[in-house]
XYZ file of C-alpha atoms in Angstrom:
461
model
C 5.561 8.506 -39.447
C 5.315 11.739 -41.441
C 5.577 14.957 -39.475
C 4.451 17.552 -41.989
C 1.558 18.327 -39.719
C 2.851 18.325 -36.163
C -0.478 19.444 -34.742
C -2.222 16.400 -36.191
C 0.429 13.885 -35.194
C 1.181 15.377 -31.763
C -2.131 16.691 -30.323
C -0.661 16.724 -26.810
C -2.050 19.168 -24.263
C -0.326 19.280 -20.897
C -2.541 18.726 -17.858
C -1.927 20.738 -14.710
C -1.429 18.320 -11.837
C -0.813 15.467 -14.272
C 2.839 15.077 -13.350
C 6.047 16.465 -14.860
C 5.840 17.469 -18.502
C 8.572 15.060 -19.598
C 6.534 12.197 -18.147
C 3.342 13.441 -19.829
C 5.213 13.340 -23.162
C 6.375 9.772 -22.463
C 2.818 8.836 -21.433
C 1.520 10.318 -24.708
C 3.941 8.131 -26.687
C 2.911 5.068 -24.664
C -0.779 5.792 -25.255
C -0.220 6.383 -28.967
C 1.612 3.057 -29.277
C -1.132 1.243 -27.370
C -3.783 2.782 -29.657
C -1.744 1.982 -32.810
C -1.445 5.677 -33.671
C 2.304 5.121 -33.544
C 3.634 1.819 -34.801
C 7.003 0.040 -34.713
C 9.370 1.705 -37.146
C 7.665 5.122 -37.091
C 10.198 7.917 -36.849
C 9.766 10.483 -34.081
C 10.386 14.176 -34.725
C 13.792 15.617 -33.855
C 13.918 16.714 -30.242
C 14.441 20.407 -30.965
C 11.503 20.501 -33.393
C 9.203 18.717 -30.939
C 10.272 21.107 -28.159
C 9.312 24.089 -30.315
C 5.958 22.526 -31.200
C 5.068 21.730 -27.562
C 6.437 24.985 -26.171
C 8.902 23.348 -23.780
C 12.663 23.480 -23.485
C 14.923 20.966 -25.195
C 15.890 19.351 -21.883
C 12.268 18.346 -21.249
C 12.009 16.510 -24.576
C 15.413 14.882 -24.075
C 14.279 13.614 -20.689
C 10.958 12.459 -22.168
C 12.727 10.447 -24.870
C 15.009 8.925 -22.224
C 11.959 7.949 -20.147
C 10.244 6.429 -23.196
C 13.439 4.536 -23.982
C 13.540 3.095 -20.453
C 9.977 1.871 -20.971
C 11.050 0.099 -24.151
C 8.837 2.312 -26.329
C 11.473 3.919 -28.541
C 14.987 3.261 -29.785
C 17.689 5.623 -31.044
C 19.394 4.696 -34.319
C 22.254 7.168 -34.348
C 22.128 9.686 -37.213
C 18.955 8.097 -38.585
C 16.944 9.428 -35.622
C 14.621 7.969 -32.996
C 11.989 5.354 -33.832
C 9.117 3.501 -32.192
C 10.608 0.217 -30.965
C 9.327 -3.218 -31.768
C 7.704 -4.833 -28.722
C 9.943 -7.219 -26.842
C 8.998 -10.843 -27.148
C 7.131 -12.081 -24.083
C 6.765 -15.846 -24.352
C 5.143 -16.045 -20.918
C 2.152 -14.008 -19.813
C 3.047 -11.447 -17.165
C 1.153 -11.880 -13.911
C -1.163 -8.983 -13.062
C -0.842 -8.592 -9.305
C -4.068 -7.973 -7.402
C -2.685 -9.787 -4.356
C 0.053 -7.580 -2.869
C -1.471 -4.900 -0.649
C 0.546 -1.739 -1.226
C -0.219 1.883 -2.070
C -0.320 3.010 -5.697
C 2.122 5.572 -7.018
C 0.908 9.032 -5.942
C -1.185 10.981 -8.429
C 0.385 14.286 -9.440
C 3.713 13.539 -7.730
C 6.997 12.546 -9.296
C 8.085 10.146 -6.565
C 11.392 9.470 -8.279
C 12.201 13.178 -8.371
C 11.106 13.661 -4.737
C 13.315 10.761 -3.700
C 16.265 12.104 -5.679
C 15.950 15.583 -4.185
C 15.318 14.225 -0.706
C 18.436 12.081 -0.728
C 20.490 14.962 -2.149
C 19.293 17.225 0.661
C 20.096 14.519 3.211
C 23.626 14.302 1.847
C 23.984 18.071 2.076
C 22.812 18.259 5.687
C 24.331 15.080 7.142
C 27.768 13.573 7.008
C 27.714 10.262 5.133
C 29.745 8.632 7.902
C 27.052 9.558 10.409
C 24.246 8.202 8.211
C 26.073 4.920 7.587
C 26.882 4.055 11.214
C 24.791 2.700 14.094
C 22.149 5.082 15.427
C 20.092 5.304 18.570
C 17.740 2.336 18.682
C 14.091 3.312 18.479
C 14.878 6.662 16.869
C 16.614 9.820 18.000
C 14.786 12.968 19.178
C 14.275 14.364 15.648
C 12.885 11.061 14.337
C 10.538 10.655 17.295
C 9.345 14.247 16.892
C 8.615 13.553 13.218
C 6.831 10.345 14.216
C 4.693 12.255 16.707
C 3.840 14.815 14.026
C 2.754 12.044 11.666
C 0.748 10.152 14.283
C -1.060 13.308 15.391
C -3.075 13.108 12.159
C -4.855 10.086 13.654
C -4.317 10.114 17.416
C -4.888 12.771 20.051
C -2.173 13.966 22.460
C 0.932 12.323 20.985
C 4.032 12.678 23.194
C 7.297 12.151 21.238
C 8.810 10.438 24.287
C 6.260 7.629 23.827
C 7.088 7.135 20.126
C 9.242 4.256 18.919
C 10.664 4.120 15.368
C 10.697 0.580 13.966
C 11.886 -1.085 10.726
C 8.334 -1.837 9.605
C 5.027 -2.775 11.215
C 5.817 -6.494 11.329
C 8.844 -5.799 13.534
C 6.708 -3.531 15.722
C 4.019 -6.186 16.089
C 6.515 -8.894 17.020
C 8.243 -6.604 19.543
C 4.994 -5.800 21.368
C 4.082 -9.486 21.469
C 7.515 -10.392 22.863
C 7.387 -7.652 25.505
C 3.829 -8.185 26.737
C 3.098 -11.888 26.416
C 4.791 -15.204 27.143
C 4.979 -18.427 25.102
C 1.610 -20.128 25.340
C -0.276 -16.885 26.050
C -3.212 -15.945 23.855
C -3.500 -13.138 21.335
C -7.175 -12.276 20.846
C -8.179 -11.557 17.264
C -11.101 -11.597 14.875
C -11.563 -14.689 12.678
C -10.451 -12.719 9.600
C -7.102 -11.185 10.428
C -3.872 -9.828 8.955
C -1.710 -12.870 8.049
C 1.381 -11.214 9.536
C -0.172 -11.572 12.982
C -0.637 -15.302 12.448
C 2.976 -15.675 11.298
C 4.373 -13.747 14.269
C 2.234 -15.647 16.790
C 3.239 -19.003 15.333
C 6.963 -18.169 15.324
C 6.854 -16.772 18.872
C 4.813 -19.649 20.318
C 1.698 -17.609 21.085
C -1.839 -18.890 20.608
C -4.301 -16.905 18.512
C -7.715 -16.932 20.191
C -10.665 -16.192 17.937
C -13.181 -13.773 19.432
C -16.830 -13.726 18.499
C -17.793 -11.092 15.928
C -20.888 -9.555 14.430
C -21.446 -7.146 11.548
C -19.422 -4.439 13.362
C -16.435 -6.622 14.202
C -15.253 -8.114 17.484
C -17.886 -8.052 20.238
C -17.121 -7.061 23.848
C -18.502 -10.387 25.060
C -16.269 -12.236 22.606
C -13.227 -10.285 23.827
C -14.032 -11.042 27.475
C -14.541 -14.740 26.753
C -11.220 -15.000 24.928
C -9.420 -13.210 27.751
C -10.788 -15.767 30.219
C -9.163 -18.424 27.998
C -5.737 -16.831 28.399
C -5.774 -13.800 26.130
C -3.161 -11.226 27.166
C -3.147 -9.000 24.098
C -6.029 -7.974 21.830
C -5.198 -7.332 18.182
C -7.501 -4.960 16.296
C -7.339 -3.327 12.857
C -10.498 -1.224 13.245
C -10.314 1.127 10.244
C -10.607 -0.225 6.679
C -9.806 -3.615 8.124
C -7.579 -6.031 6.249
C -9.060 -7.964 4.476
C -12.721 -6.904 4.660
C -12.261 -3.085 4.412
C -14.845 -2.727 7.219
C -14.560 0.263 9.555
C -15.656 -0.347 13.138
C -18.085 2.167 14.632
C -17.077 4.602 17.368
C -19.567 3.011 19.755
C -18.084 -0.467 19.299
C -14.584 0.916 19.796
C -15.554 2.433 23.137
C -17.221 -0.802 24.233
C -14.158 -2.887 23.317
C -11.815 -0.534 25.126
C -13.911 -0.787 28.289
C -13.970 -4.586 28.010
C -10.209 -4.830 27.511
C -9.489 -2.547 30.464
C -11.827 -4.583 32.658
C -9.979 -7.763 31.636
C -6.543 -6.252 32.223
C -5.625 -6.882 28.566
C -3.599 -4.523 26.410
C -4.670 -3.668 22.881
C -2.512 -3.634 19.764
C -4.157 -1.188 17.368
C -2.760 -1.850 13.902
C -3.766 1.197 11.885
C -2.228 1.260 8.393
C -5.247 2.692 6.601
C -7.123 5.342 8.612
C -5.396 8.214 6.778
C -7.273 7.124 3.645
C -10.655 7.654 5.302
C -12.120 11.122 5.846
C -13.918 11.409 9.162
C -12.567 8.125 10.545
C -13.858 7.190 14.027
C -11.509 7.961 16.933
C -8.451 5.753 17.279
C -8.519 3.294 20.156
C -5.302 4.970 21.307
C -7.236 8.234 21.701
C -9.954 6.505 23.732
C -7.634 4.578 26.074
C -4.027 5.814 25.721
C -2.890 3.886 28.810
C -3.969 0.531 27.366
C -3.160 0.711 23.630
C -0.036 0.142 21.556
C -0.749 2.044 18.360
C 1.164 0.966 15.214
C 1.212 3.047 12.024
C 3.356 2.056 9.058
C 4.413 4.249 6.153
C 4.469 1.171 3.897
C 0.709 1.371 3.247
C 0.309 5.153 3.089
C 3.478 6.340 1.311
C 5.678 3.536 -0.044
C 6.948 0.161 1.248
C 10.545 1.109 0.419
C 10.771 3.431 3.429
C 10.567 0.412 5.791
C 9.467 2.667 8.637
C 6.705 2.314 11.203
C 5.900 4.253 14.350
C 4.670 2.767 17.620
C 2.912 4.971 20.150
C 3.293 3.238 23.526
C 1.087 3.853 26.573
C 4.012 5.402 28.498
C 7.807 5.706 28.505
C 8.285 2.491 30.493
C 6.318 0.446 27.965
C 8.291 2.102 25.175
C 11.529 0.922 26.795
C 10.135 -2.604 27.172
C 9.113 -2.826 23.512
C 12.441 -1.360 22.422
C 14.337 -3.987 24.442
C 12.276 -6.728 22.808
C 12.823 -5.303 19.332
C 16.583 -5.125 19.811
C 16.640 -8.924 20.182
C 16.028 -9.201 16.421
C 16.434 -5.691 14.934
C 19.062 -3.328 16.301
C 17.588 -0.241 14.660
C 15.670 1.123 11.703
C 17.858 2.044 8.723
C 19.381 5.497 9.482
C 19.173 6.656 5.861
C 15.435 5.957 5.780
C 15.086 7.670 9.144
C 16.780 10.811 7.834
C 14.620 10.795 4.697
C 11.289 10.221 6.452
C 12.091 12.815 9.122
C 12.932 15.336 6.430
C 9.826 14.506 4.369
C 7.479 14.775 7.344
C 8.972 18.049 8.580
C 8.908 19.665 5.123
C 5.376 18.554 4.229
C 6.608 16.285 1.427
C 5.220 13.194 3.179
C 1.780 14.826 3.312
C 2.086 15.753 -0.362
C 2.819 12.120 -1.226
C -0.042 10.926 0.994
C -2.475 13.274 -0.749
C -1.325 11.922 -4.113
C -1.668 8.319 -2.947
C -5.143 9.059 -1.539
C -6.269 10.636 -4.827
C -4.985 7.722 -6.889
C -6.418 5.175 -4.444
C -9.838 6.817 -4.619
C -9.745 6.790 -8.433
C -8.881 3.093 -8.312
C -11.664 2.399 -5.828
C -14.148 4.039 -8.171
C -12.782 2.061 -11.112
C -13.014 -1.241 -9.242
C -16.536 -0.563 -8.005
C -17.608 0.192 -11.574
C -16.107 -3.009 -12.989
C -16.571 -5.597 -10.236
C -19.886 -7.100 -9.076
C -19.456 -6.255 -5.357
C -21.155 -5.536 -2.978
C -18.597 -3.350 -1.203
C -18.541 -1.073 1.873
C -19.930 2.401 1.268
C -16.672 4.306 1.817
C -14.644 4.628 -1.400
C -11.353 4.601 0.478
C -8.304 2.445 0.979
C -6.177 0.216 -1.198
C -8.107 -3.069 -1.126
C -11.607 -4.497 -1.537
C -13.329 -7.651 -0.288
C -15.216 -9.411 -3.084
C -17.835 -11.989 -2.034
C -18.145 -14.866 -4.501
C -21.187 -16.643 -5.923
C -21.835 -20.187 -4.715
C -20.556 -21.705 -7.966
C -17.026 -20.661 -6.957
C -14.959 -21.406 -3.890
C -12.358 -18.823 -2.954
C -9.523 -21.358 -3.296
C -10.697 -22.491 -6.740
C -11.065 -18.943 -8.007
C -7.617 -18.001 -6.699
C -6.109 -20.975 -8.537
C -7.952 -20.407 -11.817
C -7.158 -16.691 -11.702
C -3.471 -17.507 -11.255
C -3.600 -19.845 -14.264
C -5.053 -16.950 -16.272
C -2.382 -14.476 -15.192
C -4.163 -12.803 -12.252
C -2.975 -12.868 -8.646
C -5.677 -12.499 -5.952
C -5.832 -13.635 -2.323
C -8.320 -16.206 -1.050
C -10.084 -15.743 2.272
C -8.214 -18.840 3.495
C -5.059 -16.714 3.888
C -6.777 -14.554 6.525
C -9.135 -16.953 8.274
C -8.736 -18.782 11.567
C -10.563 -22.049 12.025
C -13.050 -23.767 9.776
C -15.586 -22.268 7.399
C -13.785 -19.324 5.824
C -16.174 -16.931 4.073
C -16.416 -17.377 0.331
C -14.568 -14.244 -0.764
C -11.281 -12.896 -2.082
C -9.262 -9.793 -1.254
C -8.436 -7.568 -4.205
C -5.487 -5.198 -3.812
C -5.600 -2.103 -5.994
C -2.150 -0.566 -5.630
C 0.493 -2.947 -6.913
C -0.241 -2.624 -10.656
C 1.509 0.639 -11.580
C -0.644 1.818 -14.506
C -4.356 2.434 -14.017
C -5.102 1.179 -17.544
C -3.441 -2.149 -16.747
C -5.400 -2.296 -13.480
C -8.642 -1.785 -15.425
C -7.691 -4.653 -17.714
C -6.975 -6.907 -14.734
C -10.259 -5.988 -13.025
C -12.258 -6.582 -16.204
C -10.718 -10.030 -16.556
C -11.387 -10.797 -12.897
C -15.004 -9.618 -13.149
C -15.518 -11.884 -16.164
C -13.999 -14.783 -14.231
C -16.230 -14.231 -11.188
C -19.368 -14.092 -13.338
C -18.712 -17.191 -15.423
C -19.101 -20.773 -14.335
C -15.961 -22.695 -13.380
C -14.787 -25.304 -15.841
C -12.519 -28.314 -15.339
C -11.092 -27.592 -11.900
C -9.535 -31.014 -11.398
C -5.748 -30.893 -11.120
C -3.752 -32.596 -13.828
C -2.085 -35.806 -12.587
C 1.367 -36.527 -13.997
C-alpha cells in the first residue's frame, strides 16, 4: 500500500463514545481488510508517522497495532515493517452462535481495561492471602451491602441482611429447591421454562408441574390447580421471559401472588432480564416480600465470567436455610469475584457496564427485528427473541439444518414440558462478539426460515 496520501488511505475519524482510540484504529484496519481496501501484503505506515497523522500519541498506535496483531490482521516483519496478514486457513466453517443466551460486550466500554484496573485496585486494597482463602459463606457484610444496592434497582425495600451471595443463579435455584421442597414435591412452572429449572428438578428428584397459561403467562387458576397436585414452589420468570421474551402484566403478577399466598406456596422469581426493560412492572418480591425468593444474576446483565448471583430471601431465617442448603454443594462464591463485583457496584462501574450492555443489546434487537420475519413482542429489550416458524418447518428440523449450515439456534423442545411444543426457536443476540458478524448470521437465518426445507432425511451409514 502506498502512503503518499495519508488522508486518502487513512480517513479515520474518532467517534466519541466509540471505545478507546487504539481499538477504533484496530477496528478501522479490520473494516478496511473486510472491504478489500487493505489487502494481504499491504504495508502499514510506520507507527510514529501514523500517530502524527491521527493526532494521537505513539503509545496509542503501538497498542492498536498489537490489538490488530492479536486479531490476526497484521504481522510484523522486523526491519521491513508491518504488513496486512494473509488470512489463516479455516478448513471448517466456524459456527455462528445464536444459541447461548449471554449479554453482548458493552457498547462504549473497554471491558478488558475495566477488568484490568478493577483487579489492580483489588490487589492494592486487599491482601492476596485474604482473597485466596475461604470466606464467609453467602457473602460478608460488604458483599451483601453491594448486593442490596444492585437489587434495589428492581426491588423495593431491600435489606442487606436478607441478601445471599451465590456462585451463579443455577446454584441459587438449586439451593432454594433443596431448602423448601422434598423429593417428590412439585415445582409449578409454565409449559415453556428455563431449561436449568428442569435440570435441577430432575437431579434433585422434584416433579415439575405444568400450570395452565394464557397470553399473559401462568393463570391464577392454573397455579392453584397445580398446588393441589403437590406444588410447593412456584417458579416464575415474569420479565422478558426465557424463551418467549414476554413480560407479564402488573395485574397478573398481583393475581398470582394472591393465589400463591392462599395456597401456602412460595415463589421463586428468577429475574435475569428486568434491568434491560424501562418501566418494567413491579417485581413479585416487591408485591409479596414474605413469600418470594428473588434471584438476580450478573451473568445476563454484565458478564457470565463474574459467576455471581444475589438471592433476596423473605427473611433472615429463610436466608439461613437457603445458605445451609447451598453449602451442601458450594461452600462459597469465589472471593476474588466477590471483591471485584463489590468494588464495581460501589464505584458505579457495574452500572456503567450495564448501560453499555443495554445500549448494545437494544442495537442488536433493532437489527434482528429489521432482518428477521417475526412477529416479536413490542419492547425492543433484552438479549433474546422468540421466532415463530412457518408450517413448512418444524423447530427441530430447522435447528438441525441451521447447525449443518453453521448456525446454532435453540428449538422450542429445549424449553417445553409435555407434548405439543410450539413451533418456534429462541434466538440469542449476545454471544457473537461483532455486530457485523451477528448481522450476517441473522441474514442467513432469515433466508433459512423463509425457504422451503429440502432433503431432511438423515443419512444412513
